[in-house]
Structure formats: structure tokens, C-alpha cells
Amino acid sequence: MSEKLSFVSPTANSPWGTYLSQVDRVVPYLGPLARWVETLKRPKRALIVDVPIEMDDGTIAHFEGYRVQHNMSRGPGKGGVRFHPDVTLEEVMALSAWMTIKTAAVNLPYGGAKGGIRVDPKKLSLQELEKITRRYTSEIGIIIGPHTDIPAPDVNTNGQIMAWMMDTYSMNTGGTATGVVTGKPLHLGGSLGRVKATGRGVFVTGREAARRLGMDLRGARIAVQGFGNVGSVAAELFAEAGAKIVAVQDHTGTIVNTNGLDLATLIPIANKEGVIAFKGGDVVPNEAFWDTACDILIPAALEGQITAERAQKTTAKLVLEGANGPTVPTADDILAERGVLVVPDVICNAGGVTVSYFEWVQDFSSFFWDEDEINVRLDRIMMNALNQIWDTADKHKITLRTATYAVACERILTARQERGLYP
Ligand code: GLU
């Protein structure tokens, strides 16, 4: 009976289209809860805001901002804010929905939300960046809050931006509401371990997946797409475990070194100028990244990167989705047919939101944990979630992605059913 949404036109491989087909695949495993599945196919609430700022040259510029609360059945909305020139409502909807699945998969007491501004932050001065952040926060201030919806960093946003968001929300509400955002700087209620948490989670789930595949990490060849907070941290941890990082791609280009890239030199250069400024590897065309011989592939950039064609040619035996939505559905099928194991985004990169949850809990209790405690708890949550998902996958003979959706959707839809429809 439900009508299709009128405000997006998803295609098979677009982010929202990808998400919808992932939900369709889980329906046979939901039993009577399938009655509620339509609730996952539309956001609870979506806000589009105009973000006008005065630029340094005196002109007024307008940007489009979004905050989408996909589902709040299990708790407040949770999810990052992305600043990128290609951000659209449809993309933010998909990202918010993946947060719903992710928080449920690791059993955090949250729903899913996401936000973004359609802007290239690299073209803004620091002052313009602060203005756009503050005006956006004011505009979405009517729906965010420490108990309703808690933003965090995502692509091109960081601790400084979270500090401005926290301050703007606090100025508008009259207190100091540290719990309104996570990923804050340490002295503003941030948590130890948060910056590295997503990359660490990719490593922890990847190490376990490699163990189950009988793949030795010592000498394993790894290709990493996206060398920001997620890709570079995961690469470092895998290199410490003895793996060789043979290819890295970021927005500046692609570098390859079959003997392994020297990360200690590469990372500071990549952070400043991008990977192609590094001299210890060969610069190759971007498409050649997908041809690089590797055992593990870590997409840690944007959505839709693993297409059918790239899935067909990769030599990887294991794909660790550090990014959200990097694999399109047709590619997912090809990887499964080819026996390539995919640890899906909604568990693989859940380390970030897990430590965001720790940060939020610490803010409310005003009692802060040491880094060992954070990491021990993070590893335990990730391993428990992954083991449960693996058991579900074995039981039904389904991919880890569909198994993660099965575990997560059961939690979400049980909560939905128990709450009931009101009014
Ligand atoms: N942006 C991150 C993600 O996609 C973290 C979100 C959060 O910490 O709330 O999972």
C-alpha cells in the first residue's frame, strides 16, 4: 500500500538505491517482523536548510545543508556531518540509513542520522569554514540535541568543526552541551581513542576475517582507497601487524610500491599535500589502482567505488569497507560469486560511532576513561558483533552484509513493534 517517496529518484547503483536493495535482500530472514520493513525504506524526518554566509570578499554565498533522521526506534539519531561538493539529499538519506543499521549491528542505543553541506571546504578560508559550520548548526538546531540527534565528524569534518558546532548549539540554548556532538577535541569533552577508532575497527574486524580465511597478515598485500582518518589509520595498524601497503589512492592520485609503501614518511606528506607528493612509490593512473595485485582491498573513501567491472578484476580475497556504501549491489554479487569475502561497512567501520558512544556516555557522567579502557571496550564490542553476524551468516548461508542486516533489522523492527504506532 505504501507510496514511493516523491523527493528522490534512486537508481540501482545510487546510494539510496543501493541501500534499498540491501534492505530487500534481508526481508526473507525477518519472519513476522517483515510487516514493519517499510519503516526502513523512508527517513523518519529530513530537513533541508539554506546556509547563507558572507564570504571574505564581501559577497553573500548560499549553500544547501541537510540533516536526515532516518530512524529513532532504538534511541536518539546518531551520525556524522559531511562537507563535500557532491552531497545531495539522496546521499545523506542513504548515509543516515546506514547509520541506523550500523548502530543496531553493534547494539548501541541509537538510531541513525546524517547531515551534510553541499560545499567544497577546500575552497573556503578558515573564517568562512567557521561561518558555514555555525550557520548550518543554527539551522539544524531545531532538530539536534544531546537526547535527540547527535552529529559527529565524517568526510572533510573534524574536531575543530565539532567544537564550533558544540559552541553554536550551546550559545543558542544557554548552557554548555558537550553531549550534542561527538568527535570533539579532548579538552572539550572529547574521548581518547576517538580519532583512530574507525581505522582501528577496520583493523580489528579485518584481522578476524583474515584469521577465519586462513590468511596470514604477515606479508599480506593491501590496497587502500582514501587516506584520511580511516584509511591511513587502518593502513598503519595492518603494517604494524606485518602487512605491506602496496597501493594508496586519495583525491590527488594513486601511488604504488609492490615492496610496500613507507607509511612513516607517507602519512605526514599525504596529510599536507596528498599522496602523489610522496616520492617512495610510482604514480599510476587512478583506474590502475583496481588492477594492483593485492590480498586485501580497503575502500575508505566514498560510495559507489567498487563497480561490477572493478569487482570482476580485483585480485583481493578480502574487502574491508572502511567507507560507507563503497560497493554497488551488482558488484556485491560478483564478489560473492568469486569467493571474495566482504566485511560490510555497517560493521567494518562501526568503530567510530562506537567510540562516539563512549564519548557521549563520558560527557553525561563527566568521568573520563583512559585510552586502554576505550580500546579494550571497542575491541570487545566489535568482536562480539562480528561473531554474532558470522554465526547468522553461517546459519542461513548468506553474505556477511545480509547477515549484518538480519541482526540489525531484527533489533530495530522489534523496537519499532514494541513501541507501536502512535498516535
Ligand atoms: N561518520 C562516522 C560514520 O560514518 C561516525 C559517526 C558518529 O560517530 O556518529 O560512522
PDB file of N, CA and C in Angstrom, residues 4 10-30 37-38 40-42 70 90 93-94 97-98 101 306 321 325-334 345-346 398-399 401-406 409:
ATOM      1  N   LYS A   4       5.687   5.220  -3.113  1.00  0.00           N
ATOM      2  CA  LYS A   4       7.127   5.517  -3.245  1.00  0.00           C
ATOM      3  C   LYS A   4       7.384   6.962  -2.831  1.00  0.00           C
ATOM      4  N   PRO A  10      16.024   7.266  -6.879  1.00  0.00           N
ATOM      5  CA  PRO A  10      17.197   6.394  -6.808  1.00  0.00           C
ATOM      6  C   PRO A  10      17.353   5.540  -8.060  1.00  0.00           C
ATOM      7  N   THR A  11      18.610   5.266  -8.410  1.00  0.00           N
ATOM      8  CA  THR A  11      18.886   4.298  -9.471  1.00  0.00           C
ATOM      9  C   THR A  11      19.497   3.075  -8.792  1.00  0.00           C
ATOM     10  N   ALA A  12      19.715   2.003  -9.576  1.00  0.00           N
ATOM     11  CA  ALA A  12      20.183   0.740  -8.982  1.00  0.00           C
ATOM     12  C   ALA A  12      21.471   0.931  -8.182  1.00  0.00           C
ATOM     13  N   ASN A  13      22.381   1.777  -8.679  1.00  0.00           N
ATOM     14  CA  ASN A  13      23.678   1.914  -8.023  1.00  0.00           C
ATOM     15  C   ASN A  13      23.861   3.208  -7.238  1.00  0.00           C
ATOM     16  N   SER A  14      22.827   4.041  -7.179  1.00  0.00           N
ATOM     17  CA  SER A  14      22.957   5.265  -6.386  1.00  0.00           C
ATOM     18  C   SER A  14      22.914   4.877  -4.905  1.00  0.00           C
ATOM     19  N   PRO A  15      23.369   5.769  -4.016  1.00  0.00           N
ATOM     20  CA  PRO A  15      23.426   5.372  -2.602  1.00  0.00           C
ATOM     21  C   PRO A  15      22.078   4.897  -2.041  1.00  0.00           C
ATOM     22  N   TRP A  16      21.019   5.648  -2.284  1.00  0.00           N
ATOM     23  CA  TRP A  16      19.729   5.233  -1.716  1.00  0.00           C
ATOM     24  C   TRP A  16      19.230   3.953  -2.409  1.00  0.00           C
ATOM     25  N   GLY A  17      19.467   3.849  -3.716  1.00  0.00           N
ATOM     26  CA  GLY A  17      19.096   2.632  -4.454  1.00  0.00           C
ATOM     27  C   GLY A  17      19.860   1.420  -3.924  1.00  0.00           C
ATOM     28  N   THR A  18      21.140   1.626  -3.638  1.00  0.00           N
ATOM     29  CA  THR A  18      21.971   0.554  -3.069  1.00  0.00           C
ATOM     30  C   THR A  18      21.402   0.119  -1.728  1.00  0.00           C
ATOM     31  N   TYR A  19      21.102   1.098  -0.888  1.00  0.00           N
ATOM     32  CA  TYR A  19      20.556   0.785   0.440  1.00  0.00           C
ATOM     33  C   TYR A  19      19.230   0.021   0.323  1.00  0.00           C
ATOM     34  N   LEU A  20      18.331   0.491  -0.566  1.00  0.00           N
ATOM     35  CA  LEU A  20      17.025  -0.173  -0.696  1.00  0.00           C
ATOM     36  C   LEU A  20      17.197  -1.631  -1.112  1.00  0.00           C
ATOM     37  N   SER A  21      18.146  -1.887  -2.010  1.00  0.00           N
ATOM     38  CA  SER A  21      18.302  -3.287  -2.421  1.00  0.00           C
ATOM     39  C   SER A  21      18.932  -4.111  -1.301  1.00  0.00           C
ATOM     40  N   GLN A  22      19.739  -3.488  -0.462  1.00  0.00           N
ATOM     41  CA  GLN A  22      20.284  -4.215   0.697  1.00  0.00           C
ATOM     42  C   GLN A  22      19.162  -4.589   1.669  1.00  0.00           C
ATOM     43  N   VAL A  23      18.202  -3.692   1.826  1.00  0.00           N
ATOM     44  CA  VAL A  23      17.058  -3.997   2.710  1.00  0.00           C
ATOM     45  C   VAL A  23      16.196  -5.110   2.094  1.00  0.00           C
ATOM     46  N   ASP A  24      15.963  -5.015   0.784  1.00  0.00           N
ATOM     47  CA  ASP A  24      15.144  -6.055   0.128  1.00  0.00           C
ATOM     48  C   ASP A  24      15.732  -7.449   0.353  1.00  0.00           C
ATOM     49  N   ARG A  25      17.058  -7.524   0.358  1.00  0.00           N
ATOM     50  CA  ARG A  25      17.699  -8.833   0.492  1.00  0.00           C
ATOM     51  C   ARG A  25      17.507  -9.452   1.872  1.00  0.00           C
ATOM     52  N   VAL A  26      17.212  -8.631   2.867  1.00  0.00           N
ATOM     53  CA  VAL A  26      17.109  -9.180   4.226  1.00  0.00           C
ATOM     54  C   VAL A  26      15.684  -9.640   4.562  1.00  0.00           C
ATOM     55  N   VAL A  27      14.718  -9.183   3.780  1.00  0.00           N
ATOM     56  CA  VAL A  27      13.308  -9.453   4.104  1.00  0.00           C
ATOM     57  C   VAL A  27      13.013 -10.944   4.357  1.00  0.00           C
ATOM     58  N   PRO A  28      13.537 -11.874   3.535  1.00  0.00           N
ATOM     59  CA  PRO A  28      13.229 -13.294   3.780  1.00  0.00           C
ATOM     60  C   PRO A  28      13.679 -13.799   5.160  1.00  0.00           C
ATOM     61  N   TYR A  29      14.571 -13.067   5.825  1.00  0.00           N
ATOM     62  CA  TYR A  29      15.106 -13.539   7.105  1.00  0.00           C
ATOM     63  C   TYR A  29      14.482 -12.819   8.301  1.00  0.00           C
ATOM     64  N   LEU A  30      13.456 -12.034   8.049  1.00  0.00           N
ATOM     65  CA  LEU A  30      12.884 -11.223   9.139  1.00  0.00           C
ATOM     66  C   LEU A  30      11.659 -11.854   9.793  1.00  0.00           C
ATOM     67  N   VAL A  37       8.897  -3.653   7.689  1.00  0.00           N
ATOM     68  CA  VAL A  37      10.125  -3.302   6.965  1.00  0.00           C
ATOM     69  C   VAL A  37      10.020  -1.979   6.209  1.00  0.00           C
ATOM     70  N   GLU A  38       8.819  -1.608   5.810  1.00  0.00           N
ATOM     71  CA  GLU A  38       8.653  -0.353   5.068  1.00  0.00           C
ATOM     72  C   GLU A  38       9.194   0.845   5.862  1.00  0.00           C
ATOM     73  N   LEU A  40      11.871   1.094   7.268  1.00  0.00           N
ATOM     74  CA  LEU A  40      13.297   1.297   6.975  1.00  0.00           C
ATOM     75  C   LEU A  40      13.517   1.916   5.595  1.00  0.00           C
ATOM     76  N   LYS A  41      12.472   1.933   4.771  1.00  0.00           N
ATOM     77  CA  LYS A  41      12.624   2.380   3.381  1.00  0.00           C
ATOM     78  C   LYS A  41      12.296   3.858   3.205  1.00  0.00           C
ATOM     79  N   ARG A  42      12.170   4.563   4.287  1.00  0.00           N
ATOM     80  CA  ARG A  42      11.922   6.007   4.220  1.00  0.00           C
ATOM     81  C   ARG A  42      12.488   6.645   5.486  1.00  0.00           C
ATOM     82  N   HIS A  70      16.966   9.149  10.013  1.00  0.00           N
ATOM     83  CA  HIS A  70      16.357   8.011   9.326  1.00  0.00           C
ATOM     84  C   HIS A  70      15.466   7.200  10.254  1.00  0.00           C
ATOM     85  N   GLU A  90      19.648  12.761  -1.363  1.00  0.00           N
ATOM     86  CA  GLU A  90      19.577  11.306  -1.522  1.00  0.00           C
ATOM     87  C   GLU A  90      20.774  10.620  -0.871  1.00  0.00           C
ATOM     88  N   MET A  93      20.375  10.735   2.870  1.00  0.00           N
ATOM     89  CA  MET A  93      19.374   9.743   3.287  1.00  0.00           C
ATOM     90  C   MET A  93      19.990   8.358   3.424  1.00  0.00           C
ATOM     91  N   ALA A  94      20.774   7.972   2.404  1.00  0.00           N
ATOM     92  CA  ALA A  94      21.405   6.647   2.443  1.00  0.00           C
ATOM     93  C   ALA A  94      22.388   6.559   3.611  1.00  0.00           C
ATOM     94  N   ALA A  97      20.571   6.109   6.795  1.00  0.00           N
ATOM     95  CA  ALA A  97      20.015   4.755   6.920  1.00  0.00           C
ATOM     96  C   ALA A  97      21.116   3.760   7.295  1.00  0.00           C
ATOM     97  N   TRP A  98      22.303   3.922   6.686  1.00  0.00           N
ATOM     98  CA  TRP A  98      23.406   3.028   7.047  1.00  0.00           C
ATOM     99  C   TRP A  98      23.789   3.214   8.519  1.00  0.00           C
ATOM    100  N   ILE A 101      21.431   1.047  10.577  1.00  0.00           N
ATOM    101  CA  ILE A 101      21.826  -0.374  10.548  1.00  0.00           C
ATOM    102  C   ILE A 101      23.090  -0.576  11.399  1.00  0.00           C
ATOM    103  N   ILE A 306      33.316   0.440  -5.738  1.00  0.00           N
ATOM    104  CA  ILE A 306      33.501  -0.916  -6.266  1.00  0.00           C
ATOM    105  C   ILE A 306      32.324  -1.201  -7.183  1.00  0.00           C
ATOM    106  N   GLU A 321      35.298  -2.738   4.171  1.00  0.00           N
ATOM    107  CA  GLU A 321      34.644  -1.483   3.788  1.00  0.00           C
ATOM    108  C   GLU A 321      34.799  -0.424   4.883  1.00  0.00           C
ATOM    109  N   GLY A 325      29.001   2.556   2.117  1.00  0.00           N
ATOM    110  CA  GLY A 325      28.406   2.286   0.798  1.00  0.00           C
ATOM    111  C   GLY A 325      29.361   2.199  -0.370  1.00  0.00           C
ATOM    112  N   PRO A 326      30.587   1.650  -0.204  1.00  0.00           N
ATOM    113  CA  PRO A 326      31.531   1.662  -1.330  1.00  0.00           C
ATOM    114  C   PRO A 326      31.222   0.645  -2.425  1.00  0.00           C
ATOM    115  N   THR A 327      30.378  -0.358  -2.134  1.00  0.00           N
ATOM    116  CA  THR A 327      30.165  -1.444  -3.098  1.00  0.00           C
ATOM    117  C   THR A 327      28.742  -1.405  -3.631  1.00  0.00           C
ATOM    118  N   VAL A 328      28.580  -1.340  -4.953  1.00  0.00           N
ATOM    119  CA  VAL A 328      27.230  -1.318  -5.517  1.00  0.00           C
ATOM    120  C   VAL A 328      26.682  -2.752  -5.524  1.00  0.00           C
ATOM    121  N   PRO A 329      25.344  -2.924  -5.534  1.00  0.00           N
ATOM    122  CA  PRO A 329      24.778  -4.271  -5.387  1.00  0.00           C
ATOM    123  C   PRO A 329      25.257  -5.285  -6.433  1.00  0.00           C
ATOM    124  N   THR A 330      25.390  -4.880  -7.706  1.00  0.00           N
ATOM    125  CA  THR A 330      25.845  -5.853  -8.718  1.00  0.00           C
ATOM    126  C   THR A 330      27.270  -6.305  -8.412  1.00  0.00           C
ATOM    127  N   ALA A 331      28.093  -5.393  -7.926  1.00  0.00           N
ATOM    128  CA  ALA A 331      29.475  -5.735  -7.575  1.00  0.00           C
ATOM    129  C   ALA A 331      29.492  -6.681  -6.376  1.00  0.00           C
ATOM    130  N   ASP A 332      28.593  -6.458  -5.448  1.00  0.00           N
ATOM    131  CA  ASP A 332      28.488  -7.327  -4.270  1.00  0.00           C
ATOM    132  C   ASP A 332      28.246  -8.774  -4.706  1.00  0.00           C
ATOM    133  N   ASP A 333      27.353  -8.943  -5.677  1.00  0.00           N
ATOM    134  CA  ASP A 333      27.039 -10.287  -6.169  1.00  0.00           C
ATOM    135  C   ASP A 333      28.256 -10.909  -6.853  1.00  0.00           C
ATOM    136  N   ILE A 334      28.963 -10.101  -7.629  1.00  0.00           N
ATOM    137  CA  ILE A 334      30.146 -10.623  -8.330  1.00  0.00           C
ATOM    138  C   ILE A 334      31.210 -11.055  -7.321  1.00  0.00           C
ATOM    139  N   ASP A 345      30.543  -2.336   5.412  1.00  0.00           N
ATOM    140  CA  ASP A 345      30.629  -1.037   6.104  1.00  0.00           C
ATOM    141  C   ASP A 345      29.916  -0.996   7.450  1.00  0.00           C
ATOM    142  N   VAL A 346      28.696  -1.528   7.485  1.00  0.00           N
ATOM    143  CA  VAL A 346      27.860  -1.362   8.673  1.00  0.00           C
ATOM    144  C   VAL A 346      28.372  -2.132   9.884  1.00  0.00           C
ATOM    145  N   ILE A 398      24.310 -16.988   4.039  1.00  0.00           N
ATOM    146  CA  ILE A 398      24.163 -15.675   3.392  1.00  0.00           C
ATOM    147  C   ILE A 398      25.454 -14.881   3.564  1.00  0.00           C
ATOM    148  N   THR A 399      25.564 -13.775   2.817  1.00  0.00           N
ATOM    149  CA  THR A 399      26.774 -12.954   2.928  1.00  0.00           C
ATOM    150  C   THR A 399      26.812 -12.267   4.292  1.00  0.00           C
ATOM    151  N   ARG A 401      27.075  -9.198   4.685  1.00  0.00           N
ATOM    152  CA  ARG A 401      26.254  -7.985   4.628  1.00  0.00           C
ATOM    153  C   ARG A 401      24.794  -8.305   4.978  1.00  0.00           C
ATOM    154  N   THR A 402      24.263  -9.324   4.322  1.00  0.00           N
ATOM    155  CA  THR A 402      22.858  -9.644   4.612  1.00  0.00           C
ATOM    156  C   THR A 402      22.711 -10.110   6.062  1.00  0.00           C
ATOM    157  N   ALA A 403      23.723 -10.827   6.567  1.00  0.00           N
ATOM    158  CA  ALA A 403      23.675 -11.269   7.966  1.00  0.00           C
ATOM    159  C   ALA A 403      23.688 -10.066   8.918  1.00  0.00           C
ATOM    160  N   THR A 404      24.491  -9.047   8.587  1.00  0.00           N
ATOM    161  CA  THR A 404      24.526  -7.855   9.447  1.00  0.00           C
ATOM    162  C   THR A 404      23.157  -7.175   9.429  1.00  0.00           C
ATOM    163  N   TYR A 405      22.562  -7.093   8.247  1.00  0.00           N
ATOM    164  CA  TYR A 405      21.215  -6.504   8.140  1.00  0.00           C
ATOM    165  C   TYR A 405      20.206  -7.345   8.932  1.00  0.00           C
ATOM    166  N   ALA A 406      20.365  -8.672   8.898  1.00  0.00           N
ATOM    167  CA  ALA A 406      19.417  -9.536   9.621  1.00  0.00           C
ATOM    168  C   ALA A 406      19.492  -9.263  11.121  1.00  0.00           C
ATOM    169  N   CYS A 409      18.343  -5.432  11.669  1.00  0.00           N
ATOM    170  CA  CYS A 409      16.922  -5.149  11.396  1.00  0.00           C
ATOM    171  C   CYS A 409      16.021  -5.838  12.415  1.00  0.00           C
TER     172      CYS A 409
END
